[in-house]
Short mmCIF file of C-alpha atoms and ligand atoms in Angstrom, two decimals:
data_model
loop_
_atom_site.label_atom_id
_atom_site.label_comp_id
_atom_site.label_asym_id
_atom_site.label_seq_id
_atom_site.Cartn_x
_atom_site.Cartn_y
_atom_site.Cartn_z
CA MET B 120 119.30 81.27 101.12
CA LYS B 121 116.52 83.96 100.79
CA PRO B 122 113.53 82.82 98.87
CA LYS B 123 112.67 84.13 95.34
CA VAL B 124 109.80 86.34 95.10
CA PHE B 125 108.19 87.86 92.24
CA ILE B 126 105.63 90.53 92.58
CA THR B 127 103.33 91.74 89.81
CA ARG B 128 102.80 95.24 90.48
CA GLU B 129 104.54 97.77 92.93
CA ILE B 130 103.18 97.94 96.18
CA PRO B 131 103.79 100.37 99.36
CA ALA B 132 107.41 101.01 99.84
CA PRO B 133 107.67 99.59 103.64
CA VAL B 134 106.32 96.38 102.33
CA LEU B 135 109.13 96.20 99.55
CA ALA B 136 111.59 97.22 101.92
CA PHE B 137 110.62 94.36 104.35
CA LEU B 138 110.71 91.87 101.49
CA ARG B 139 114.27 93.13 100.04
CA GLU B 140 115.56 92.25 103.46
CA HIS B 141 113.85 88.91 103.74
CA THR B 142 113.81 87.78 100.26
CA GLU B 143 115.58 87.75 96.64
CA LEU B 144 113.04 90.13 95.21
CA THR B 145 111.87 90.94 91.34
CA LEU B 146 109.05 93.41 91.04
CA ASN B 147 107.14 94.13 87.62
CA PRO B 148 109.01 97.52 86.93
CA ASP B 149 106.05 98.46 84.71
CA ASP B 150 102.71 99.93 86.51
CA ARG B 151 100.52 97.62 84.46
CA VAL B 152 98.73 94.16 84.46
CA LEU B 153 101.13 91.52 83.05
CA SER B 154 100.05 88.74 80.71
CA ALA B 155 100.27 85.27 81.88
CA ALA B 156 103.34 84.86 79.68
CA GLU B 157 104.78 88.01 81.39
CA VAL B 158 103.91 86.32 84.80
CA ILE B 159 105.83 83.31 84.09
CA ALA B 160 108.74 84.96 82.58
CA GLY B 161 109.04 87.35 85.63
CA ALA B 162 108.48 84.29 88.23
CA ARG B 163 110.84 81.69 86.78
CA GLY B 164 112.71 80.18 89.06
CA CYS B 165 110.78 81.80 92.06
CA GLU B 166 109.15 80.05 95.14
CA ALA B 167 106.66 82.72 95.77
CA LEU B 168 104.30 84.82 93.56
CA LEU B 169 103.03 87.99 95.22
CA CYS B 170 99.90 88.86 93.10
CA ASN B 171 97.23 91.12 92.88
CA ILE B 172 93.29 90.79 92.61
CA THR B 173 93.59 92.02 88.77
CA ASP B 174 96.04 89.13 88.20
CA PRO B 175 94.29 85.78 86.83
CA VAL B 176 96.33 83.04 88.30
CA GLY B 177 95.59 79.92 86.70
CA ALA B 178 96.89 76.36 85.97
CA GLU B 179 98.86 77.36 82.90
CA ILE B 180 100.90 79.73 85.13
CA MET B 181 101.15 77.13 88.11
CA ASP B 182 102.30 74.06 85.76
CA ALA B 183 104.87 76.53 83.90
CA LEU B 184 106.59 77.57 87.36
CA PRO B 185 107.57 73.98 88.79
CA GLY B 186 109.45 75.79 91.96
CA LEU B 187 106.07 77.59 92.81
CA ARG B 188 105.67 76.83 96.54
CA VAL B 189 103.01 79.89 97.23
CA ILE B 190 100.75 82.09 95.65
CA ALA B 191 100.16 85.37 97.94
CA ASN B 192 97.50 87.34 96.99
CA PHE B 193 97.53 91.07 97.84
CA GLY B 194 93.74 91.12 98.49
CA VAL B 195 90.96 89.41 100.55
CA GLY B 196 88.99 88.24 97.61
CA PHE B 197 90.82 85.57 95.74
CA ASN B 198 88.49 84.94 92.74
CA ASN B 199 91.18 85.56 90.68
CA ILE B 200 93.14 82.61 91.53
CA ASP B 201 92.06 79.16 90.42
CA VAL B 202 92.26 77.72 93.91
CA ALA B 203 91.17 74.11 92.92
CA ALA B 204 94.02 73.97 90.51
CA ALA B 205 96.42 75.34 93.17
CA THR B 206 94.69 72.98 95.45
CA ALA B 207 95.36 70.02 93.09
CA ARG B 208 99.19 70.87 92.77
CA LYS B 209 99.26 71.47 96.58
CA ILE B 210 100.11 74.97 96.50
CA PRO B 211 99.11 77.26 99.29
CA VAL B 212 97.11 80.19 98.37
CA THR B 213 96.71 82.89 100.81
CA ASN B 214 94.82 86.23 101.21
CA THR B 215 94.90 89.18 103.32
CA PRO B 216 91.45 89.29 105.66
CA GLY B 217 90.87 91.60 108.38
CA VAL B 218 93.43 94.58 107.55
CA LEU B 219 91.21 96.08 105.04
CA THR B 220 87.66 95.77 106.94
CA GLU B 221 87.45 99.41 108.23
CA ALA B 222 88.69 101.07 104.91
CA THR B 223 86.24 99.10 102.84
CA ALA B 224 83.36 99.72 105.37
CA ASP B 225 84.26 103.43 105.09
CA ILE B 226 83.93 103.58 101.29
CA ALA B 227 80.71 101.60 101.46
CA PHE B 228 79.30 104.22 103.96
CA ALA B 229 80.86 107.04 101.71
CA LEU B 230 78.86 105.53 98.82
CA LEU B 231 75.62 105.35 100.85
CA LEU B 232 75.91 109.01 101.83
CA ALA B 233 77.07 110.24 98.34
CA SER B 234 74.30 108.43 96.59
CA ALA B 235 71.50 109.57 99.10
CA ARG B 236 72.91 113.25 99.13
CA ARG B 237 73.44 113.16 95.02
CA LEU B 238 77.21 114.20 95.93
CA GLY B 239 78.50 113.40 92.27
CA GLU B 240 75.85 115.08 90.70
CA GLY B 241 76.36 118.17 93.10
CA GLU B 242 80.11 118.13 92.31
CA ARG B 243 79.58 117.77 88.57
CA LEU B 244 77.13 120.76 88.68
CA VAL B 245 79.62 123.02 90.49
CA ARG B 246 82.57 121.76 88.24
CA SER B 247 80.80 122.54 85.24
CA ARG B 248 80.15 126.28 86.40
CA ALA B 249 76.49 125.84 86.05
CA TRP B 250 75.34 126.32 89.61
CA THR B 251 73.04 129.42 89.70
CA GLY B 252 72.86 129.68 93.58
CA TRP B 253 70.91 128.05 96.50
CA ASN B 254 67.29 126.85 95.62
CA PRO B 255 64.91 125.53 97.83
CA MET B 256 63.96 122.46 95.68
CA GLN B 257 67.43 121.93 94.31
CA MET B 258 69.00 118.29 94.20
CA LEU B 259 66.88 117.10 97.11
CA GLY B 260 67.93 113.79 98.38
CA ALA B 261 67.06 110.80 100.50
CA ASP B 262 67.09 110.60 104.25
CA VAL B 263 69.67 108.67 105.88
CA THR B 264 68.63 109.09 109.49
CA GLY B 265 65.94 106.87 110.74
CA ALA B 266 66.34 104.80 106.99
CA THR B 267 66.58 101.14 107.07
CA LEU B 268 69.95 99.38 105.88
CA GLY B 269 69.98 96.11 104.48
CA LEU B 270 73.08 94.27 104.31
CA ILE B 271 73.64 91.36 102.30
CA GLY B 272 76.56 89.32 103.81
CA PHE B 273 77.48 89.76 107.38
CA GLY B 274 81.32 89.11 107.56
CA ARG B 275 83.79 91.46 108.92
CA ILE B 276 82.95 94.19 106.53
CA GLY B 277 79.23 93.89 106.78
CA GLN B 278 79.58 93.92 110.42
CA ALA B 279 81.84 97.23 110.25
CA MET B 280 79.15 98.77 108.19
CA ALA B 281 76.36 97.94 110.77
CA LYS B 282 78.66 99.91 113.26
CA ARG B 283 78.87 102.98 110.99
CA ALA B 284 75.23 102.89 110.57
CA ARG B 285 74.59 102.97 114.44
CA ALA B 286 76.18 106.31 114.27
CA PHE B 287 73.35 107.66 111.78
CA ASP B 288 70.29 106.03 113.28
CA LEU B 289 69.82 103.77 110.91
CA THR B 290 67.67 100.51 111.54
CA VAL B 291 69.96 97.48 110.34
CA ILE B 292 68.66 94.21 108.89
CA TYR B 293 70.91 91.37 107.56
CA TRP B 294 70.92 88.12 105.87
CA ASN B 295 73.91 85.96 105.75
CA ARG B 296 74.40 82.20 105.07
CA THR B 297 75.00 81.56 108.69
CA ARG B 298 72.84 83.60 111.11
CA LEU B 299 74.63 85.34 113.98
CA SER B 300 73.61 84.03 117.85
CA PRO B 301 70.98 86.15 119.33
CA ALA B 302 73.58 87.65 121.62
CA GLU B 303 75.77 88.68 118.93
CA GLU B 304 73.15 90.07 116.95
CA GLN B 305 71.80 92.16 120.13
CA ALA B 306 75.47 93.30 120.72
CA LEU B 307 75.65 94.61 117.15
CA GLN B 308 71.83 95.90 117.05
CA VAL B 309 71.08 93.96 113.89
CA THR B 310 67.97 91.95 113.04
CA TYR B 311 68.27 88.81 110.80
CA ARG B 312 65.81 88.60 107.97
CA PRO B 313 65.32 86.26 104.97
CA PHE B 314 67.26 87.27 101.79
CA ASP B 315 63.94 88.55 100.12
CA ASP B 316 62.56 90.42 103.07
CA VAL B 317 65.89 92.16 103.27
CA VAL B 318 65.99 93.13 99.76
CA ALA B 319 62.34 94.25 99.83
CA ALA B 320 62.57 96.41 103.05
CA ALA B 321 65.86 97.99 102.65
CA ASP B 322 66.20 102.09 101.84
CA PHE B 323 69.93 101.27 101.56
CA LEU B 324 70.96 97.81 100.17
CA SER B 325 74.79 96.86 100.98
CA LEU B 326 76.57 94.03 99.48
CA HIS B 327 79.15 92.24 101.42
CA VAL B 328 79.64 88.74 100.29
CA ALA B 329 82.38 87.14 98.62
CA TYR B 330 82.22 86.48 94.77
CA ASN B 331 81.98 82.96 93.69
CA LYS B 332 79.65 80.64 91.75
CA ASP B 333 77.02 80.66 94.19
CA THR B 334 76.90 84.52 94.34
CA HIS B 335 77.44 85.19 90.76
CA HIS B 336 74.23 87.82 89.91
CA LEU B 337 73.07 87.27 93.53
CA ILE B 338 71.05 90.53 92.89
CA GLY B 339 69.24 90.86 89.47
CA GLU B 340 66.34 91.72 87.71
CA LYS B 341 63.85 90.26 89.90
CA HIS B 342 65.40 91.88 93.04
CA PHE B 343 65.55 95.38 91.63
CA ALA B 344 61.87 94.75 90.86
CA ALA B 345 61.15 93.94 94.41
CA MET B 346 63.13 96.77 95.97
CA LYS B 347 61.57 99.97 97.00
CA PRO B 348 61.40 102.61 94.31
CA THR B 349 63.53 104.77 96.31
CA ALA B 350 66.13 102.15 97.31
CA ILE B 351 69.68 102.51 96.97
CA VAL B 352 72.09 99.92 96.06
CA ILE B 353 75.62 99.83 97.34
CA ASN B 354 78.31 97.38 95.89
CA THR B 355 81.80 97.05 97.62
CA ALA B 356 82.37 93.48 97.24
CA ARG B 357 82.74 92.37 93.74
CA GLY B 358 81.13 93.33 90.41
CA PRO B 359 79.49 90.22 89.41
CA VAL B 360 77.58 89.72 92.79
CA LEU B 361 75.14 91.99 91.01
CA ASP B 362 73.77 91.79 87.19
CA GLU B 363 75.49 95.08 85.88
CA LYS B 364 72.98 95.24 82.88
CA ALA B 365 69.81 94.29 85.16
CA LEU B 366 71.14 97.44 87.40
CA VAL B 367 71.18 99.82 84.56
CA ARG B 368 67.71 99.06 83.30
CA ALA B 369 66.38 99.69 86.79
CA LEU B 370 68.16 102.98 87.17
CA SER B 371 67.26 104.07 83.54
CA ALA B 372 63.71 103.17 84.30
CA LYS B 373 64.07 104.90 87.60
CA ARG B 374 62.56 101.48 89.30
CA ILE B 375 64.97 102.37 92.06
CA GLY B 376 66.68 105.21 93.50
CA GLY B 377 70.09 105.05 92.75
CA ALA B 378 73.59 103.15 93.27
CA GLY B 379 76.70 103.67 94.69
CA LEU B 380 79.43 101.25 93.22
CA ASP B 381 83.04 100.72 93.84
CA VAL B 382 83.34 97.51 91.77
CA PHE B 383 82.21 96.55 88.35
CA GLU B 384 81.65 93.50 86.41
CA ARG B 385 84.14 93.96 83.81
CA GLU B 386 86.52 96.46 85.55
CA PRO B 387 87.97 98.77 84.42
CA VAL B 388 85.17 99.02 81.91
CA LEU B 389 81.71 99.80 83.08
CA GLU B 390 78.15 99.38 81.58
CA PRO B 391 78.09 102.24 79.02
CA GLU B 392 75.06 104.04 80.73
CA LEU B 393 76.83 103.89 83.84
CA TYR B 394 79.15 106.70 82.84
CA THR B 395 76.35 109.09 82.44
CA LEU B 396 73.50 107.91 84.50
CA PRO B 397 72.98 110.83 87.27
CA ASN B 398 71.56 108.40 89.70
CA ALA B 399 74.79 106.16 89.87
CA VAL B 400 77.98 107.13 92.08
CA VAL B 401 80.92 105.26 90.72
CA VAL B 402 84.37 105.27 91.81
CA PRO B 403 87.24 102.93 91.00
CA HIS B 404 87.70 100.09 93.15
CA LEU B 405 88.99 102.10 95.98
CA GLY B 406 87.79 100.01 99.01
CA SER B 407 91.14 99.32 100.36
CA ALA B 408 92.85 102.35 99.09
CA THR B 409 94.46 103.97 101.83
CA ILE B 410 98.14 103.93 102.48
CA GLY B 411 97.90 102.48 105.95
CA THR B 412 95.56 99.46 104.62
CA ARG B 413 97.34 98.86 101.52
CA THR B 414 100.70 98.58 103.63
CA LYS B 415 99.09 96.18 106.12
CA MET B 416 97.76 94.23 103.25
CA GLY B 417 101.40 94.15 101.78
CA MET B 418 102.79 93.14 105.04
CA LEU B 419 100.42 90.40 105.43
CA ALA B 420 101.18 88.83 101.97
CA ALA B 421 104.71 88.98 102.86
CA LYS B 422 104.18 87.26 106.11
CA ASN B 423 102.21 84.44 104.34
CA LEU B 424 104.67 83.60 101.71
CA LEU B 425 107.53 84.04 104.17
CA ALA B 426 105.84 81.48 106.38
CA VAL B 427 105.42 78.82 103.60
CA CYS B 428 108.85 79.49 102.25
CA ALA B 429 110.00 78.74 105.89
CA GLY B 430 107.95 75.33 105.81
CA GLN B 431 105.59 76.93 107.96
CA ARG B 432 101.71 76.76 107.59
CA PRO B 433 100.90 80.36 106.59
CA PRO B 434 98.37 82.56 108.73
CA ASN B 435 95.76 83.10 105.94
CA CYS B 436 95.72 80.03 104.00
CA VAL B 437 92.39 80.10 101.85
CA ASN B 438 93.08 76.12 100.62
CA PRO B 439 93.87 74.74 104.35
CA GLN B 440 92.83 71.28 102.91
CA ILE B 441 96.32 70.76 101.29
CA TYR B 442 97.76 70.52 104.96
CA GLY B 443 95.58 67.52 105.49
C1 DGY M 766 90.27 92.89 98.05
O1 DGY M 766 91.33 93.05 98.70
O2 DGY M 766 89.66 91.92 97.74
C2 DGY M 766 89.68 94.24 97.56
O3 DGY M 766 88.78 94.27 96.70
C3 DGY M 766 91.02 95.16 97.14
O4 DGY M 766 90.18 96.59 97.27
#
């Protein structure tokens, strides 16, 4: 008997083909986020729920689906799932680490370059047909080569960002909950500094921490005040890691140089000023948005849920304590 699986949103075709072969699959036919009631209706009788980072999965859904054996998130971040509720019900929750590291670091570095060199402003100028020609003083940006990149969080994606920074001759300093060994730091050519020092010394400050109650508004008013007046902050982690209202105040008052943002506190809605502030580059949560990466994420989610349905421990369980 093939396990019954409900997918909340269309994902790449090779993953759907794989799942159709190995499971009895039901897919949300509409390209939109479902309500909790719709998820419950769609997943009734299913053993596996393959959900997205935009689907809040709480106790209400878990209790309404007594046959649910696994919640497989299509994403490395899993703050959309009430993991404590799943753990209390002995339901494994899985995520997709590793496969989106490079794509997300690419977007972080793209935002760094775009913010430093004012690419958003430049593109808007050209498209508005207001460009009057080359001008020695037009849209002068920040130098990237030789600048200091501060990384807050130094897991897989932070380290991939450091690798990119080496090619641009950036000095890389980092803060992480757990410091790397001297040998690892040497190999990655990075220097550990206390949190506040990284914030104060960075020309570019890029955030790479998971979102949880400890990282809510990790960067706020006092940090913007402590940054260099030319500093640019990059966020590809989760919106609420950064206090968006405080960021808007800092950008509006030009207390910092700029921001490159892929994630927002209340996606898809931004703080109103962010739609027009020229010193912010804003893109719609594109970190993992490549065909290859999204396919790998889907295959990993599929393998995780199939493992649970086969009575095995899934490779990427975020609540392994349920296995004792
Ligand atoms: C994730 O996987 O958490 C990403 O934010 C999706 O791009």
